[in-house]
Short mmCIF file of C-alpha atoms in Angstrom, two decimals:
data_model
loop_
_atom_site.label_atom_id
_atom_site.label_comp_id
_atom_site.label_asym_id
_atom_site.label_seq_id
_atom_site.Cartn_x
_atom_site.Cartn_y
_atom_site.Cartn_z
CA UNK A 10 -0.06 0.62 0.44
CA UNK A 11 2.75 2.42 0.82
CA UNK A 12 4.44 1.81 -2.20
CA UNK A 13 1.95 2.30 -4.23
CA UNK A 14 1.63 5.61 -2.60
CA UNK A 15 4.59 5.78 -2.50
CA UNK A 16 4.40 5.02 -6.39
CA UNK A 17 1.21 7.42 -7.03
CA UNK A 18 3.01 10.46 -5.42
CA UNK A 19 4.98 10.21 -8.01
CA UNK A 20 3.00 10.40 -11.01
CA UNK A 21 1.37 13.46 -9.43
CA UNK A 22 4.83 15.54 -8.99
CA UNK A 23 6.18 14.73 -12.92
CA UNK A 24 2.56 15.46 -13.35
CA UNK A 25 2.59 19.11 -11.23
CA UNK A 26 5.97 19.72 -12.93
CA UNK A 27 6.05 19.39 -16.27
CA UNK A 28 1.97 20.85 -15.88
CA UNK A 29 4.84 24.01 -14.68
CA UNK A 30 7.08 23.34 -17.11
CA UNK A 31 5.34 24.05 -20.35
CA UNK A 32 3.36 26.97 -18.83
CA UNK A 33 7.61 28.74 -18.92
CA UNK A 34 7.85 27.15 -22.15
CA UNK A 35 4.88 28.98 -24.03
CA UNK A 36 5.94 31.98 -21.70
CA UNK A 37 9.30 32.30 -21.82
CA UNK A 38 9.05 31.26 -25.43
CA UNK A 39 6.39 33.89 -26.78
CA UNK A 40 7.70 35.26 -29.66
CA UNK A 41 7.99 39.30 -29.29
CA UNK A 42 6.86 41.35 -32.10
CA UNK A 43 9.24 41.42 -35.10
CA UNK A 44 7.48 44.42 -37.18
CA UNK A 45 9.69 46.28 -34.42
CA UNK A 46 7.98 50.50 -36.18
CA UNK A 47 4.47 51.61 -37.09
CA UNK A 48 2.49 48.57 -37.15
CA UNK A 49 -1.20 48.56 -35.87
CA UNK A 50 -3.33 46.05 -35.08
CA UNK A 51 -7.17 46.00 -35.20
CA UNK A 52 -8.32 42.83 -33.72
CA UNK A 53 -11.71 42.17 -36.46
CA UNK A 54 -12.84 39.65 -37.86
CA UNK A 55 -12.30 37.35 -34.59
CA UNK A 56 -16.76 35.28 -34.23
CA UNK A 57 -17.79 35.30 -30.49
CA UNK A 58 -19.43 32.04 -29.82
CA UNK A 59 -19.76 30.83 -27.04
CA UNK A 60 -21.71 27.68 -27.89
CA UNK A 61 -19.21 23.92 -28.45
CA UNK A 62 -18.17 23.41 -31.85
CA UNK A 63 -17.01 20.87 -33.54
CA UNK A 64 -14.95 20.30 -35.67
CA UNK A 65 -15.10 18.32 -38.84
CA UNK A 66 -11.40 18.47 -40.67
CA UNK A 67 -11.99 17.59 -44.24
CA UNK A 68 -10.06 18.43 -47.46
CA UNK A 69 -9.16 20.93 -49.92
CA UNK A 70 -8.84 19.57 -53.01
CA UNK A 71 -12.04 19.24 -54.83
CA UNK A 72 -11.61 23.64 -54.16
CA UNK A 73 -8.20 23.16 -55.12
CA UNK A 74 -9.40 22.15 -58.69
CA UNK A 75 -11.43 25.67 -58.45
CA UNK A 76 -8.28 27.44 -58.95
CA UNK A 77 -4.85 25.61 -59.97
CA UNK A 78 -5.61 25.99 -64.08
CA UNK A 79 -6.24 29.27 -62.70
CA UNK A 80 -2.63 30.56 -61.56
CA UNK A 81 0.44 31.07 -64.03
CA UNK A 82 3.86 31.06 -63.54
CA UNK A 83 5.66 35.16 -64.05
CA UNK A 84 8.91 34.93 -65.65
CA UNK A 85 10.50 38.31 -65.22
CA UNK A 86 13.60 38.27 -67.76
CA UNK A 87 16.24 40.90 -67.74
CA UNK A 88 17.93 40.48 -71.01
CA UNK A 89 17.86 37.18 -72.32
CA UNK A 90 18.22 36.13 -68.55
CA UNK A 91 15.29 35.46 -65.77
CA UNK A 92 16.09 37.98 -63.34
CA UNK A 93 13.56 36.79 -60.97
CA UNK A 94 10.18 34.51 -60.82
CA UNK A 95 7.18 35.00 -58.71
CA UNK A 96 3.06 33.73 -59.02
CA UNK A 97 -0.16 35.76 -60.98
CA UNK A 98 -3.67 34.69 -61.29
CA UNK A 99 -6.36 35.06 -64.63
CA UNK A 100 -9.34 37.12 -62.68
CA UNK A 101 -10.39 38.33 -66.14
CA UNK A 102 -11.26 36.23 -69.42
CA UNK A 103 -12.77 38.61 -72.00
CA UNK A 104 -12.03 37.84 -75.71
CA UNK A 105 -9.17 37.31 -77.76
CA UNK A 106 -7.84 38.66 -73.98
CA UNK A 107 -7.63 37.24 -70.79
CA UNK A 108 -5.95 38.99 -67.61
CA UNK A 109 -3.85 38.48 -64.79
CA UNK A 110 -3.33 40.19 -61.35
CA UNK A 111 -0.33 39.93 -60.17
CA UNK A 112 2.11 42.03 -57.58
CA UNK A 113 4.61 44.72 -59.60
CA UNK A 114 7.94 44.22 -57.51
CA UNK A 115 7.34 40.62 -60.07
CA UNK A 116 7.26 42.56 -62.76
CA UNK A 117 9.27 45.86 -62.04
CA UNK A 118 12.12 46.76 -64.48
CA UNK A 119 11.01 43.28 -67.37
CA UNK A 120 12.87 44.02 -70.34
CA UNK A 121 10.05 40.68 -70.75
CA UNK A 122 7.67 38.59 -69.84
CA UNK A 123 6.85 34.51 -69.30
CA UNK A 124 3.66 33.32 -68.48
CA UNK A 125 3.60 29.22 -67.57
CA UNK A 126 -0.07 27.66 -67.16
CA UNK A 127 -0.52 24.52 -65.22
CA UNK A 128 -0.60 23.06 -68.28
CA UNK A 129 3.26 24.42 -69.00
CA UNK A 130 2.42 26.59 -71.76
CA UNK A 131 3.60 29.07 -72.37
CA UNK A 132 2.79 32.63 -73.54
CA UNK A 133 4.44 36.07 -73.09
CA UNK A 134 2.82 38.88 -70.97
CA UNK A 135 2.18 42.61 -71.14
CA UNK A 136 1.98 45.10 -68.64
CA UNK A 137 -1.29 46.56 -68.69
CA UNK A 138 -0.73 49.19 -65.77
CA UNK A 139 1.11 48.50 -62.35
CA UNK A 140 1.47 50.89 -59.11
CA UNK A 141 5.31 50.79 -56.47
CA UNK A 142 2.63 51.84 -53.80
CA UNK A 143 -0.68 49.18 -54.24
CA UNK A 144 1.68 46.68 -55.76
CA UNK A 145 -0.52 45.60 -57.92
CA UNK A 146 -0.23 44.87 -61.85
CA UNK A 147 -2.54 44.11 -64.18
CA UNK A 148 -0.42 41.71 -67.26
CA UNK A 149 -2.75 41.19 -70.60
CA UNK A 150 -1.72 37.19 -72.20
CA UNK A 151 -3.11 35.45 -75.07
CA UNK A 152 -6.75 33.90 -74.02
CA UNK A 153 -6.24 31.20 -76.34
CA UNK A 154 -4.24 29.11 -73.64
CA UNK A 155 -6.84 30.12 -70.59
CA UNK A 156 -8.76 27.13 -69.54
CA UNK A 157 -10.01 28.68 -65.92
CA UNK A 158 -10.66 31.78 -64.15
CA UNK A 159 -10.56 32.43 -60.54
CA UNK A 160 -13.41 32.91 -58.67
CA UNK A 161 -13.06 36.11 -57.40
CA UNK A 162 -14.18 36.50 -53.36
CA UNK A 163 -14.51 38.59 -50.46
CA UNK A 164 -11.86 39.02 -47.54
CA UNK A 165 -14.22 41.47 -45.17
CA UNK A 166 -16.73 37.87 -44.24
CA UNK A 167 -13.92 35.89 -43.84
CA UNK A 168 -13.56 35.35 -40.58
CA UNK A 169 -10.42 34.72 -38.08
CA UNK A 170 -8.66 31.09 -37.51
CA UNK A 171 -10.76 30.10 -40.92
CA UNK A 172 -8.56 28.05 -43.00
CA UNK A 173 -6.57 29.37 -46.26
CA UNK A 174 -4.36 28.04 -49.04
CA UNK A 175 -2.25 29.92 -51.58
CA UNK A 176 -1.01 27.71 -54.81
CA UNK A 177 2.47 29.20 -56.94
CA UNK A 178 5.58 29.12 -57.61
CA UNK A 179 7.70 29.10 -53.87
CA UNK A 180 11.37 29.11 -55.06
CA UNK A 181 11.57 28.13 -58.49
CA UNK A 182 9.69 27.09 -61.13
CA UNK A 183 10.61 23.34 -60.11
CA UNK A 184 7.62 24.99 -57.78
CA UNK A 185 5.03 25.52 -59.88
CA UNK A 186 2.09 24.91 -58.86
CA UNK A 187 2.70 24.54 -55.39
CA UNK A 188 -0.15 23.80 -52.77
CA UNK A 189 -0.02 25.48 -49.27
CA UNK A 190 -2.39 25.84 -46.51
CA UNK A 191 -3.01 27.04 -43.21
CA UNK A 192 -5.65 30.15 -41.13
CA UNK A 193 -6.59 33.83 -41.38
CA UNK A 194 -4.48 35.34 -38.74
CA UNK A 195 -5.31 38.61 -38.70
CA UNK A 196 -7.10 41.27 -40.86
CA UNK A 197 -6.05 45.16 -41.01
CA UNK A 198 -2.99 43.87 -40.14
CA UNK A 199 -0.99 47.99 -40.87
CA UNK A 200 2.96 47.07 -41.61
CA UNK A 201 5.33 49.39 -42.98
CA UNK A 202 7.20 48.64 -45.66
CA UNK A 203 10.12 50.51 -47.56
CA UNK A 204 9.14 52.03 -52.11
CA UNK A 205 11.13 54.49 -52.32
CA UNK A 206 12.84 54.80 -49.06
CA UNK A 207 13.05 53.57 -46.14
CA UNK A 208 9.88 52.22 -44.44
CA UNK A 209 7.86 55.59 -46.18
CA UNK A 210 4.85 53.19 -46.83
CA UNK A 211 1.75 51.22 -45.04
CA UNK A 212 -0.29 48.59 -45.92
CA UNK A 213 -3.44 47.02 -44.53
CA UNK A 214 -3.17 43.26 -45.08
CA UNK A 215 -4.73 40.11 -44.18
CA UNK A 216 -2.21 38.43 -42.01
CA UNK A 217 -1.42 34.59 -42.53
CA UNK A 218 0.06 31.65 -41.62
CA UNK A 219 -0.21 29.49 -44.56
CA UNK A 220 3.77 29.15 -46.23
CA UNK A 221 4.59 31.34 -48.46
CA UNK A 222 8.15 31.99 -50.12
CA UNK A 223 10.12 33.65 -52.81
CA UNK A 224 7.89 32.95 -56.02
CA UNK A 225 4.89 33.33 -53.78
CA UNK A 226 4.19 37.06 -54.48
CA UNK A 227 1.38 37.86 -56.50
CA UNK A 228 0.02 34.27 -56.23
CA UNK A 229 -4.04 34.31 -55.07
CA UNK A 230 -5.01 33.69 -51.96
CA UNK A 231 -8.09 32.21 -50.86
CA UNK A 232 -10.93 31.04 -49.03
CA UNK A 233 -11.97 27.08 -48.56
CA UNK A 234 -14.33 27.48 -51.21
CA UNK A 235 -11.65 28.32 -53.35
CA UNK A 236 -11.96 32.23 -53.68
CA UNK A 237 -9.75 34.53 -53.81
CA UNK A 238 -10.24 36.40 -50.63
CA UNK A 239 -5.90 38.14 -51.66
CA UNK A 240 -2.99 38.88 -52.86
CA UNK A 241 -0.13 37.84 -51.61
CA UNK A 242 2.66 39.94 -51.00
CA UNK A 243 5.56 39.60 -48.07
CA UNK A 244 6.40 38.18 -45.32
CA UNK A 245 7.87 38.04 -42.73
CA UNK A 246 11.46 36.74 -42.64
CA UNK A 247 13.51 36.87 -39.64
CA UNK A 248 15.02 33.62 -37.54
CA UNK A 249 12.52 32.99 -34.56
CA UNK A 250 9.95 34.20 -37.12
CA UNK A 251 8.22 31.78 -39.26
CA UNK A 252 4.47 31.68 -40.09
CA UNK A 253 3.81 35.80 -40.47
CA UNK A 254 3.14 35.89 -44.05
CA UNK A 255 0.49 39.64 -45.56
CA UNK A 256 -1.90 38.99 -48.37
CA UNK A 257 -3.28 42.59 -49.75
CA UNK A 258 -8.13 42.35 -49.65
CA UNK A 259 -8.44 41.41 -52.60
CA UNK A 260 -11.36 44.74 -52.58
CA UNK A 261 -8.76 47.01 -51.84
CA UNK A 262 -7.20 45.34 -55.76
CA UNK A 263 -10.31 45.50 -57.71
CA UNK A 264 -10.86 48.77 -55.92
CA UNK A 265 -7.77 49.76 -59.04
CA UNK A 266 -7.59 46.95 -61.36
CA UNK A 267 -9.87 49.54 -64.07
CA UNK A 268 -7.81 52.11 -63.94
CA UNK A 269 -4.94 50.05 -64.04
CA UNK A 270 -6.01 47.23 -67.39
CA UNK A 271 -6.71 50.48 -68.69
CA UNK A 272 -2.37 51.48 -68.09
CA UNK A 273 -3.43 55.01 -66.19
CA UNK A 274 -1.43 56.01 -63.75
CA UNK A 275 -2.84 56.59 -60.14
CA UNK A 276 -4.29 59.35 -59.23
CA UNK A 277 -2.75 61.23 -55.95
CA UNK A 278 -3.24 63.43 -53.87
CA UNK A 279 -0.96 65.99 -52.29
CA UNK A 280 -0.16 69.42 -49.99
CA UNK A 281 3.34 69.93 -51.31
CA UNK A 282 5.62 70.12 -48.49
CA UNK A 283 8.80 68.24 -47.85
CA UNK A 284 8.59 66.66 -43.80
CA UNK A 285 10.84 64.26 -41.09
CA UNK A 286 9.02 62.54 -38.25
CA UNK A 287 9.03 64.28 -35.47
CA UNK A 288 11.46 61.19 -33.26
CA UNK A 289 14.19 61.81 -35.78
CA UNK A 290 15.01 64.40 -32.96
CA UNK A 291 19.26 65.00 -35.07
CA UNK A 292 18.19 65.18 -38.53
CA UNK A 293 15.52 68.24 -37.77
CA UNK A 294 17.70 69.91 -35.29
CA UNK A 295 20.59 70.14 -38.87
CA UNK A 296 17.36 72.25 -40.14
CA UNK A 297 17.59 74.62 -37.25
CA UNK A 298 13.99 72.89 -36.27
CA UNK A 299 14.01 72.02 -32.53
CA UNK A 300 10.40 70.88 -30.94
CA UNK A 301 8.65 70.33 -28.08
CA UNK A 302 9.87 67.92 -25.58
CA UNK A 303 6.34 67.10 -25.33
CA UNK A 304 6.28 65.76 -28.81
CA UNK A 305 6.25 61.92 -29.30
CA UNK A 306 4.72 61.26 -32.52
CA UNK A 307 3.99 63.34 -35.54
CA UNK A 308 4.82 64.41 -39.05
CA UNK A 309 7.10 68.00 -39.46
CA UNK A 310 6.94 70.48 -42.09
CA UNK A 311 10.68 70.95 -42.86
CA UNK A 312 9.49 73.28 -45.81
CA UNK A 313 5.93 74.57 -48.30
CA UNK A 314 6.24 74.80 -52.36
CA UNK A 315 5.37 78.31 -53.33
CA UNK A 316 1.14 77.59 -54.17
CA UNK A 317 0.92 74.46 -52.19
CA UNK A 318 -2.28 73.28 -50.61
CA UNK A 319 -0.55 73.11 -47.16
CA UNK A 320 1.51 76.80 -47.95
CA UNK A 321 -2.21 78.58 -49.16
CA UNK A 322 -3.15 77.14 -45.68
CA UNK A 323 -1.32 79.05 -43.63
CA UNK A 324 1.38 76.11 -42.58
CA UNK A 325 4.49 75.87 -42.61
CA UNK A 326 8.35 75.31 -41.54
CA UNK A 327 8.30 73.82 -38.21
CA UNK A 328 4.34 73.31 -37.76
CA UNK A 329 4.10 69.51 -36.31
CA UNK A 330 1.01 67.41 -38.14
CA UNK A 331 -0.96 65.64 -35.92
CA UNK A 332 -4.03 64.22 -37.47
CA UNK A 333 -5.55 63.95 -41.57
CA UNK A 334 -9.28 64.25 -40.76
CA UNK A 335 -10.17 62.58 -37.36
CA UNK A 336 -7.07 59.85 -37.97
CA UNK A 337 -3.48 59.77 -36.05
CA UNK A 338 -0.30 60.11 -38.17
CA UNK A 339 2.59 58.90 -36.01
CA UNK A 340 5.48 58.95 -38.64
CA UNK A 341 6.01 60.07 -42.83
CA UNK A 342 4.41 56.31 -43.43
CA UNK A 343 1.13 56.60 -41.86
CA UNK A 344 0.99 60.47 -43.56
CA UNK A 345 1.13 59.27 -46.46
CA UNK A 346 -1.85 56.26 -46.06
CA UNK A 347 -4.58 58.36 -45.32
CA UNK A 348 -3.77 61.01 -47.94
CA UNK A 349 -4.09 58.87 -49.87
CA UNK A 350 -7.02 57.45 -48.91
CA UNK A 351 -9.37 61.13 -50.49
CA UNK A 352 -9.24 62.08 -54.39
CA UNK A 353 -7.72 65.20 -55.73
CA UNK A 354 -9.82 67.60 -55.13
CA UNK A 355 -11.12 66.90 -51.88
CA UNK A 356 -11.66 69.22 -48.44
CA UNK A 357 -9.69 67.14 -45.69
CA UNK A 358 -9.18 69.33 -41.90
CA UNK A 359 -5.20 68.86 -40.54
CA UNK A 360 -4.25 69.21 -36.87
CA UNK A 361 -1.95 70.29 -35.87
CA UNK A 362 0.68 71.81 -33.75
CA UNK A 363 3.80 75.24 -34.25
CA UNK A 364 5.85 76.29 -30.94
CA UNK A 365 2.81 74.51 -27.93
CA UNK A 366 -0.24 75.46 -29.76
CA UNK A 367 -2.56 73.48 -31.52
CA UNK A 368 -4.52 74.27 -34.38
CA UNK A 369 -6.49 72.79 -37.60
CA UNK A 370 -6.48 74.39 -40.93
CA UNK A 371 -8.33 72.37 -44.27
CA UNK A 372 -7.15 72.03 -47.63
CA UNK A 373 -8.21 71.59 -50.86
CA UNK A 374 -6.22 68.35 -51.98
CA UNK A 375 -3.97 68.67 -55.45
CA UNK A 376 -2.23 66.68 -57.77
CA UNK A 377 1.15 66.17 -57.46
CA UNK A 378 2.68 66.61 -61.14
CA UNK A 379 5.13 63.54 -60.19
CA UNK A 380 2.80 61.05 -59.69
#
């Protein structure tokens, strides 16, 4: 009896210590946020449910069949050599032409684009329109090689935890048609990216843990029904990070698709200022600007263009822009993101600080000559 009691006591101790160890590992081993600056998270798309849930795990092979032949490999040639490759998908077929959606960075700077279909047929593609801030491009091909067109869905109705999958060409041409599966990890993630300078733009994206690698860029992100809900665009690459990829919501892409198809440059508003982040103290001092110690974020005006919207509204060197409309702008990247939600000709109120006084100014947004 004593021996049995000792054995039971030993088992109990192992159970308790094991539980303590696992708890420690879970707490101590959690990943820090590796997007080190300029990110915001909105907890949207989470289903609230108090009832028991029964999971019926089934395959998605049927859904893969709805997109597989619509997915293409895009090879970007510089001269006579393949410089890079990516993915894309046929979203429309009209007459003798078909249209592929992909990323701007997949097709940027090409001398020639070769498009490979799922059956290995190849055809040359032509970029109709592309935009570096959207990271989107539309490529036109001969419709005779197209056997399937993607079904466009919506990310707005998707929920965090939903099954998602991708089809694309990770790493290289020999892996074309690869399928990866995972979960929708988050919605409305605000991620800093570099477009024309370091971390100068914010993208609102879907976060996924389905594996995406170089070459998956431009490929479709799909829900369990095989409907396109996003376009794979980027991922976090750090030794301590696994499974953090991001996709452009399909609604955002389709908003601009007509302009891209027609080769129109995306028209964006401007206010006509040179600027720095309020946190860039040394650079500001070199410009002769010293901010009040209470100012910890915002965008500092270094100068205004003559007759620009900012100059006409009375903004001047040293003013700090804190808000556009009712949206805070912590830095230059967020200012550009919020500004580009408006149209040329719109009137918008900005909240600023001059010295230690807050004031509002109304700007009528203009069109940049470099846009």
